[in-house]
Short mmCIF file of C-alpha atoms in Angstrom, two decimals:
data_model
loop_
_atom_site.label_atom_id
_atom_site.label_comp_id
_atom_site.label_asym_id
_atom_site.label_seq_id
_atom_site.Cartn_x
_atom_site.Cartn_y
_atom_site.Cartn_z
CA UNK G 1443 0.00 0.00 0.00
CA UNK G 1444 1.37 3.52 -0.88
CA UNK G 1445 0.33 6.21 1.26
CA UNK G 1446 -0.10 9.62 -0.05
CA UNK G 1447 0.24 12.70 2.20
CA UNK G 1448 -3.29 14.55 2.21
CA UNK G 1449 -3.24 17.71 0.10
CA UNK G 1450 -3.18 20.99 2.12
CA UNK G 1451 -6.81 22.23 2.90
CA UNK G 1452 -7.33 25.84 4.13
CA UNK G 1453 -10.44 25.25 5.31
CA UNK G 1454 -9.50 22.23 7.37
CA UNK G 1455 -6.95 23.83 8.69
CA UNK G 1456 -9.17 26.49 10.03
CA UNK G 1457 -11.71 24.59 11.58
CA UNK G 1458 -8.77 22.32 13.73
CA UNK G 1459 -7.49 25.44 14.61
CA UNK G 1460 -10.39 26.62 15.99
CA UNK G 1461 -10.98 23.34 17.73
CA UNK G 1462 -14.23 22.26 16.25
CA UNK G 1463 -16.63 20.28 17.55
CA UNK G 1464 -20.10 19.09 17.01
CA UNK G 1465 -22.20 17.18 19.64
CA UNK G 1466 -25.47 15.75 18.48
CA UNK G 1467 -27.94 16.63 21.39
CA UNK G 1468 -31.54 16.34 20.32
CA UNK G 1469 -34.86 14.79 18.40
CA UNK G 1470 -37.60 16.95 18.44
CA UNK G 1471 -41.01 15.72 16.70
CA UNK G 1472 -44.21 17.80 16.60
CA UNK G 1473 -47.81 18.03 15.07
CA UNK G 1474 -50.44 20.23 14.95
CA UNK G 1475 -50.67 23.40 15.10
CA UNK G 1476 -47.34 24.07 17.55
CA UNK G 1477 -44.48 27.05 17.84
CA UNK G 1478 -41.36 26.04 20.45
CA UNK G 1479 -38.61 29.71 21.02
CA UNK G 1480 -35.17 27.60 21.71
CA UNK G 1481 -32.38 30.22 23.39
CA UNK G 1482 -29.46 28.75 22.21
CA UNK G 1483 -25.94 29.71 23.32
CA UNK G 1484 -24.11 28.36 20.87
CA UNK G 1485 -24.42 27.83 17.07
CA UNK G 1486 -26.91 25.26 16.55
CA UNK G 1487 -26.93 22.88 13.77
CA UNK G 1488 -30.67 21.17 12.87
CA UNK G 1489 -31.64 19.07 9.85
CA UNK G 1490 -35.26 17.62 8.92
CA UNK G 1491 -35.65 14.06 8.87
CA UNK G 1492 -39.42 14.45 7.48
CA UNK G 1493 -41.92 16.21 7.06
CA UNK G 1494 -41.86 20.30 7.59
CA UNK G 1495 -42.13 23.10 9.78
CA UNK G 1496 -41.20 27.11 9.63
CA UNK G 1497 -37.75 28.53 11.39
CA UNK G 1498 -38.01 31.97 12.28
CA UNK G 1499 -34.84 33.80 13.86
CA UNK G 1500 -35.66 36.64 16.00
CA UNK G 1501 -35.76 39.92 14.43
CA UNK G 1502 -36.18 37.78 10.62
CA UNK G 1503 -38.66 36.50 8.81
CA UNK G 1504 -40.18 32.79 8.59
CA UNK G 1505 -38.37 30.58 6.38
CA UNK G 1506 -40.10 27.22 5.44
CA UNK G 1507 -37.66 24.49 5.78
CA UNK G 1508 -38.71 20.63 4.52
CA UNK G 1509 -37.54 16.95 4.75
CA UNK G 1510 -33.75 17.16 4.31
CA UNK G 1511 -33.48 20.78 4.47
CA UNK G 1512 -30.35 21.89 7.03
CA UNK G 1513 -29.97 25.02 9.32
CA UNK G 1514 -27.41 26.90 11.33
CA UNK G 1515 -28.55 29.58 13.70
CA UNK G 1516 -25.40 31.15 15.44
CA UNK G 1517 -26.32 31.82 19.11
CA UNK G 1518 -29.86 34.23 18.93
CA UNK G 1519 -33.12 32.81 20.15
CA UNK G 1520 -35.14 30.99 17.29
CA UNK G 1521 -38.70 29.84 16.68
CA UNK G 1522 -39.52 26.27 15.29
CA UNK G 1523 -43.68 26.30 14.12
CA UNK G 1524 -46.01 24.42 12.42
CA UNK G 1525 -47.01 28.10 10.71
CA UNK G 1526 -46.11 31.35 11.21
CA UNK G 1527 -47.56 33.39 14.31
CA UNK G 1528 -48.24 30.45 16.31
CA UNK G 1529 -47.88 31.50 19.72
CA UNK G 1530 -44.54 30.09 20.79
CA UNK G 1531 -43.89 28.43 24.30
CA UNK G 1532 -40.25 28.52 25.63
CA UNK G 1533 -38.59 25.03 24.48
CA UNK G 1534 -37.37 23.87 27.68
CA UNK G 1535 -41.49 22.84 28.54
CA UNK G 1536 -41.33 20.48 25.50
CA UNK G 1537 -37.75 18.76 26.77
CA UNK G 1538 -39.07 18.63 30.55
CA UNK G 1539 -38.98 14.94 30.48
CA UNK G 1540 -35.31 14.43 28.62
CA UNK G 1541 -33.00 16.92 27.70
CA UNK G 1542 -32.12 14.44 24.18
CA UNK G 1543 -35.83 14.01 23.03
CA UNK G 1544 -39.05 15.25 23.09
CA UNK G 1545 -42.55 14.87 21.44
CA UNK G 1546 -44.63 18.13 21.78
CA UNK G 1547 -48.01 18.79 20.28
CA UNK G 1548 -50.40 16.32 18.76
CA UNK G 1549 -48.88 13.84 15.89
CA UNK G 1550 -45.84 13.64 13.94
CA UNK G 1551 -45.90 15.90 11.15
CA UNK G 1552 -42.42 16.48 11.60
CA UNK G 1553 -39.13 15.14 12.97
CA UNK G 1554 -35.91 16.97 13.50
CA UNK G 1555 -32.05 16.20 14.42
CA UNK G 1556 -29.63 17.96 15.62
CA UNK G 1557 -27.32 19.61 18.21
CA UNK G 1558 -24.29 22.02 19.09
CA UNK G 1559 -21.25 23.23 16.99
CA UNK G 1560 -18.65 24.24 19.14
CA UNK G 1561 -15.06 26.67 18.62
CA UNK G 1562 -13.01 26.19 21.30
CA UNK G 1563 -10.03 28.31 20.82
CA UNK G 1564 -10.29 31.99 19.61
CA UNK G 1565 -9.17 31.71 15.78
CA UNK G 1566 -13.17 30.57 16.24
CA UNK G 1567 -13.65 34.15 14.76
CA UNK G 1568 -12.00 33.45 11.69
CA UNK G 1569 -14.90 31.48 10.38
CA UNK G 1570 -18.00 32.30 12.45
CA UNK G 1571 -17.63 36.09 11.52
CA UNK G 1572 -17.80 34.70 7.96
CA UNK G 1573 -21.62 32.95 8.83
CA UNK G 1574 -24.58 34.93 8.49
CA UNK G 1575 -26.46 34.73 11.86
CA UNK G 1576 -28.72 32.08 10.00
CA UNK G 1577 -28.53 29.82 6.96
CA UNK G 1578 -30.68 27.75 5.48
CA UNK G 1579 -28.88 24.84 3.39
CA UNK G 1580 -31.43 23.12 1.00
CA UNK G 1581 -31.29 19.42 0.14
CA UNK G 1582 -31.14 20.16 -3.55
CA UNK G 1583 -28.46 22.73 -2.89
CA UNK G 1584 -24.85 22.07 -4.64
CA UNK G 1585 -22.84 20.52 -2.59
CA UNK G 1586 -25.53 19.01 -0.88
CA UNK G 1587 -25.84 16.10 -2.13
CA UNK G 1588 -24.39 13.86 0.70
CA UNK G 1589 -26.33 15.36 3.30
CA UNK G 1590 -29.74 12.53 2.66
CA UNK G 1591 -27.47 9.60 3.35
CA UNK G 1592 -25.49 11.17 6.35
CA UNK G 1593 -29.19 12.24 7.71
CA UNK G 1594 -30.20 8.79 7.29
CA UNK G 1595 -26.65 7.40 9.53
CA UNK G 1596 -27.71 9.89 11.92
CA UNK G 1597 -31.14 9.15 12.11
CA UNK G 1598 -30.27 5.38 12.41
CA UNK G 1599 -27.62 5.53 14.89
CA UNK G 1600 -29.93 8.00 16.89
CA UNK G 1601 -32.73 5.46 16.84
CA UNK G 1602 -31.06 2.35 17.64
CA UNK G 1603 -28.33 3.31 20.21
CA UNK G 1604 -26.06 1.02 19.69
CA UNK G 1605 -22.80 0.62 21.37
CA UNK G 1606 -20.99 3.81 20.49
CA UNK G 1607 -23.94 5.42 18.99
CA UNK G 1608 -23.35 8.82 20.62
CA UNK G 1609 -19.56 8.95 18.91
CA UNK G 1610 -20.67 7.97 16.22
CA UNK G 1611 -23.77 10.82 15.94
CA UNK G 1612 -21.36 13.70 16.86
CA UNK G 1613 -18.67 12.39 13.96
CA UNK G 1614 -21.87 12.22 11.41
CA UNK G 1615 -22.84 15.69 12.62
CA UNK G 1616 -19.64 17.13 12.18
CA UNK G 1617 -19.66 15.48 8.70
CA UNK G 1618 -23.27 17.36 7.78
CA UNK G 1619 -21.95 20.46 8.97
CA UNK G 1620 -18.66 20.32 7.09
CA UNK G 1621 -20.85 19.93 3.69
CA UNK G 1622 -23.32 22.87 4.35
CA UNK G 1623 -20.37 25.06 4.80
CA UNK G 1624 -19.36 23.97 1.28
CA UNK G 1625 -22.89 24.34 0.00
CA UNK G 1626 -22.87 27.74 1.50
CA UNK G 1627 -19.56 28.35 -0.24
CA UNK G 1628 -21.10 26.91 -3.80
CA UNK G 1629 -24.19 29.40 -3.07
CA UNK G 1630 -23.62 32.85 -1.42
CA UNK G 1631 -22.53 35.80 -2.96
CA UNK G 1632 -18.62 36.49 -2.85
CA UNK G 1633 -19.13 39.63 -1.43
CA UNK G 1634 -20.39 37.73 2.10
CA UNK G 1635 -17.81 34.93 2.47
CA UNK G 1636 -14.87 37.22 3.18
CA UNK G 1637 -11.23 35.12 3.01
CA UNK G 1638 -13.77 32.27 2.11
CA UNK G 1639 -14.60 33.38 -1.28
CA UNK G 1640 -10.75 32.80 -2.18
CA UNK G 1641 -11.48 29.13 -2.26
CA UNK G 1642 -14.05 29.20 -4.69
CA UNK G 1643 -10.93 30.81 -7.05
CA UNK G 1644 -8.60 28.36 -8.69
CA UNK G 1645 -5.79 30.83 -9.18
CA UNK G 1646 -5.69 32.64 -5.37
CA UNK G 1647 -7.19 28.55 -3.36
CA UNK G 1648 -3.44 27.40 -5.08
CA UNK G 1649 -1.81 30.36 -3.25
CA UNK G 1650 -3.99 29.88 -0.02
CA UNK G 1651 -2.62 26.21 -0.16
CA UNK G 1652 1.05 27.00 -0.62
CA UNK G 1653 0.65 29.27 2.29
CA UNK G 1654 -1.01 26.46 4.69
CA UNK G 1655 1.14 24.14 3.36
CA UNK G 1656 4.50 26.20 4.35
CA UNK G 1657 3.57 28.44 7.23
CA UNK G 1658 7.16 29.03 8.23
CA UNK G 1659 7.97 30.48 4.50
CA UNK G 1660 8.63 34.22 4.36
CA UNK G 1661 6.27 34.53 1.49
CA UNK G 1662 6.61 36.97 -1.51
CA UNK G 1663 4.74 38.12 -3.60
CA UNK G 1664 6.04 36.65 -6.49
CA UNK G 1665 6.32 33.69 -5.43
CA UNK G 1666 2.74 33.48 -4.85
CA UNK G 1667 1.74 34.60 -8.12
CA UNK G 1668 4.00 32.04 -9.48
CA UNK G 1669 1.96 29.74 -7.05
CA UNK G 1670 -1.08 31.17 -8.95
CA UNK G 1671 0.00 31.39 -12.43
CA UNK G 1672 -0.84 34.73 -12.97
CA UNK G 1673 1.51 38.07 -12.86
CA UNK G 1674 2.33 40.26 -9.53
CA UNK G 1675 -0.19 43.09 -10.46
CA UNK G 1676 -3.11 40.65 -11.43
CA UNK G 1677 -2.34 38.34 -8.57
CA UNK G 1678 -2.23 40.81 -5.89
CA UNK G 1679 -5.34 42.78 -7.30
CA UNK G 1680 -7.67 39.29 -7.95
CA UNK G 1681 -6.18 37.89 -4.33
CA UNK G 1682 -7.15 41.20 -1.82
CA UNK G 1683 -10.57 41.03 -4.12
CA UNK G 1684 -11.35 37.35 -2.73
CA UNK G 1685 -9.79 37.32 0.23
CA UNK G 1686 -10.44 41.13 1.52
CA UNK G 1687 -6.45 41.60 2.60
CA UNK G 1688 -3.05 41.41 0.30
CA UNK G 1689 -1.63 37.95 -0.40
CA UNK G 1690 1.88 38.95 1.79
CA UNK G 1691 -0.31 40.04 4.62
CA UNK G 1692 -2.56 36.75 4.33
CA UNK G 1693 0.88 34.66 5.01
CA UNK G 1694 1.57 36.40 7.89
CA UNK G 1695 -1.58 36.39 9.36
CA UNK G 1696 -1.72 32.87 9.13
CA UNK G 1697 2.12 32.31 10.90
CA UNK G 1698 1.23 33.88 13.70
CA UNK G 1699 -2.57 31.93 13.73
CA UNK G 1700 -0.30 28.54 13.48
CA UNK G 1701 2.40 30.27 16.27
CA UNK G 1702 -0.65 30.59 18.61
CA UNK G 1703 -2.22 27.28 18.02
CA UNK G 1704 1.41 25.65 18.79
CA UNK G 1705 1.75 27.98 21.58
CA UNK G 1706 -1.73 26.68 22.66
CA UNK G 1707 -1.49 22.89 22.18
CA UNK G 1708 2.11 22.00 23.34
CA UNK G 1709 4.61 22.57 25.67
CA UNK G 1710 7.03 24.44 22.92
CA UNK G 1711 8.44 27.25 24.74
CA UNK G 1712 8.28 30.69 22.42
CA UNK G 1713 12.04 30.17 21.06
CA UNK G 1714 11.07 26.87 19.88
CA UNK G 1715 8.17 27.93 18.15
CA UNK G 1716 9.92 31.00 17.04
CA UNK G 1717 12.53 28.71 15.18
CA UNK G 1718 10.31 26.32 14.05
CA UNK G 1719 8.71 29.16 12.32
CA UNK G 1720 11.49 30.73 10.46
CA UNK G 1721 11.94 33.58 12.80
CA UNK G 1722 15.65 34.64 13.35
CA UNK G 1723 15.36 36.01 16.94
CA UNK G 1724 12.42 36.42 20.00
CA UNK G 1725 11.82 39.82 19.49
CA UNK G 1726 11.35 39.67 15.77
CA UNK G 1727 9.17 36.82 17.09
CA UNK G 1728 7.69 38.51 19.55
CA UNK G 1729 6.55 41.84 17.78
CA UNK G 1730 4.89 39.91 15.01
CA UNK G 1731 2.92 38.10 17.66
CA UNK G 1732 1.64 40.77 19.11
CA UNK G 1733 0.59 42.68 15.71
CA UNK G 1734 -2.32 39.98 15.51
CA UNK G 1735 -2.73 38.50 18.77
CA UNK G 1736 -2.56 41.80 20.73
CA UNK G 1737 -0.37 40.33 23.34
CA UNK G 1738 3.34 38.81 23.58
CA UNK G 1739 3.47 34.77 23.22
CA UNK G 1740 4.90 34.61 26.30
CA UNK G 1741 1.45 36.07 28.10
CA UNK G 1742 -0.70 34.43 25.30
CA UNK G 1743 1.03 30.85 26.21
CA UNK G 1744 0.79 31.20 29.88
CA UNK G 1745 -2.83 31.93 29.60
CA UNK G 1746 -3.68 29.48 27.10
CA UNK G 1747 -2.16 26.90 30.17
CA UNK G 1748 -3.91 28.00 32.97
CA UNK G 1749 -6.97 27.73 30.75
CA UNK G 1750 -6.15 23.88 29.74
CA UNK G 1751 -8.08 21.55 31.29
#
C-alpha cells in the first residue's frame, strides 16, 4: 500500500485550529398546530428528517424548511412552528422529560435532528464572523448532495443506540456540517464569504494552499503569483478582491494563527516555536505576535495553560 500525504486544505486547517466540535444533542417531533422559542448559546446545527415546519430567527422572517433541508442559527433565540404566528412556548417545557428528546403537540408531522457546533479556541472568529447569523442549506443545494445519506446514519444511529452510537452521531454531525459550509460556499454571494470566497478561485485557493502548506515560509509576492500562475499586479489585485487583505499580509496572518495554536497545544516554549517558524530572533518573534494577537506569546502561552483543562 502507498500512502499519499493529504493535500493541504485551508479550510480544514481552520476549523482544527479553531478546535471544532459538534455534539449531536436532540430529536424533536411535533404536530399540529405548535411554535417552540429555543435560546441557544451556541451555534446550533438542525436538519429535517421528514416532514416540515417554519424557522423563524428573531428579528427575521419565517423561512419554510422541509424533509432534508439543514440550518445553522449562530447563538440568537429561534422559533420552530407548524405556521407562522403560532404563539410560541419557551422550548425547555417540550424537553421537561429528557434533555435528548421530546414529542410536543399532537402527531408527527415532523421530525428533526440535531445539536451544538462548538469553537473552542479563539481563531473561532475566523470562520463564524464569515456565517450569516442564520442559513438555510437546502437538500437540492450544490454541494448538498451527501447530506440525505449522512441524515439517514444519523437518524439510524440515533434510533437504535447502539454501542458507540453517541460517537458515532457527533462524527456524522460534524460530517453534515462540514458539507453545508461547502454548499454555502457553492451558493452565497462572494461579497459575504470574506477570506472564504478565495477558495471558490482556482488561481488565489493554489496560493492559499502553498501558504497552509508552508507556514514558516517568508512569502513573496512573487512567489505566490507564481503559485497562482498569474503576474504580480493581477495576482495581488484578484487575491485582496477574494480574500479582503493582500496575499503577503494573508501569510503572515496565518504564521502567527499557526504560532498561537502551537503555543496553545504543546509545551514548545516561544524560542522553539519561534525557530520552528522561520523567525531569526524572540523579538522579531515577539513583535509579530503581538501585531495579531494583541499580546506577547509569552502572556498568550501562559494563559492558554492556565486555561487547559
Amino acid at each position: 500500500m502507498i500512502i499519499q500525504n493529504a493535500p493541504t486544505d485551508p479550510l480544514s486547517d481552520v476549523l482544527t485550529g479553531a478546535g471544532f466540535n459538534a455534539a449531536c444533542s436532540v430529536r424533536l417531533t411535533a404536530g399540529g398546530d405548535w411554535a417552540l422559542r429555543f435560546r441557544p448559546i451556541a451555534l446550533k446545527f438542525n436538519a429535517v428528517l421528514h416532514g416540515g415546519c417554519w424557522l423563524t430567527p428573531e428579528g427575521e422572517a419565517a423561512t419554510r424548511l422541509d424533509a432534508g433541508d439543514c440550518f445553522i442559527v449562530s447563538g440568537r433565540p429561534f422559533v420552530l412552528s407548524s405556521a407562522p404566528g403560532v404563539p410560541a412556548v419557551d422550548a425547555a417545557a417540550a424537553f421537561a422529560d429528557s434533555p435528548f428528546s421530546a414529542t410536543y403537540g399532537v402527531g408527527e408531522d415532523v421530525a428533526l435532528l440535531g445539536g451544538s457546533v462548538a469553537f473552542a479556541e479563539a481563531d473561532a472568529g475566523y470562520l463564524l464572523d464569515l456565517l450569516p447569523s442564520s442559513l438555510v442549506i437546502r437538500t437540492e443545494a450544490d454541494g448538498a448532495a451527501p447530506m440525505g445519506w449522512l441524515l439517514d446514519q444519523l437518524d439510524r444511529e440515533w434510533r437504535e443506540d447502539r454501542p458507540g452510537a453517541r460517537a458515532a452521531c457527533d462524527d456524522l454531525l460534524r460530517l453534515m456540517f462540514v458539507h453545508a459550509l461547502r454548499a454555502h460556499l457553492a451558493t452565497a454571494d462572494a461579497g459575504a464569504l470574506g477570506w472564504l470566497a478565495g477558495l471558490n478561485d482556482p488561481p488565489v485557493a493554489a496560493a492559499l494552499r502553498a501558504i497552509h502548506a508552508e507556514p514558516a515560509r517568508v512569502w513573496r509576492l512573487s512567489e505566490l503569483a507564481a503559485q497562482a500562475g498569474l503576474s504580480r499586479t493581477a495576482f495581488a489585485e484578484r487575491f485582496r478582491a477574494r480574500v479582503g487583505r493582500p496575499p503577503v499580509e494573508y501569510a503572515a496572518t496565518w504564521r502567527m494563527r499557526v504560532a498561537a495554536r502551537r503555543l496553545r497545544e504543546s509545551r514548545r516554549t516561544v524560542s522553539a516555536v519561534a525557530q520552528e517558524l522561520g523567525f531569526l530572533s524572540d523579538s522579531a518573534f515577539g513583535a509579530a505576535f503581538r501585531r495579531v494577537h494583541g499580546v506577547s506569546p509569552g502572556r498568550y502561552s501562559t494563559v492558554a495553560r492556565r486555561a487547559a483543562p
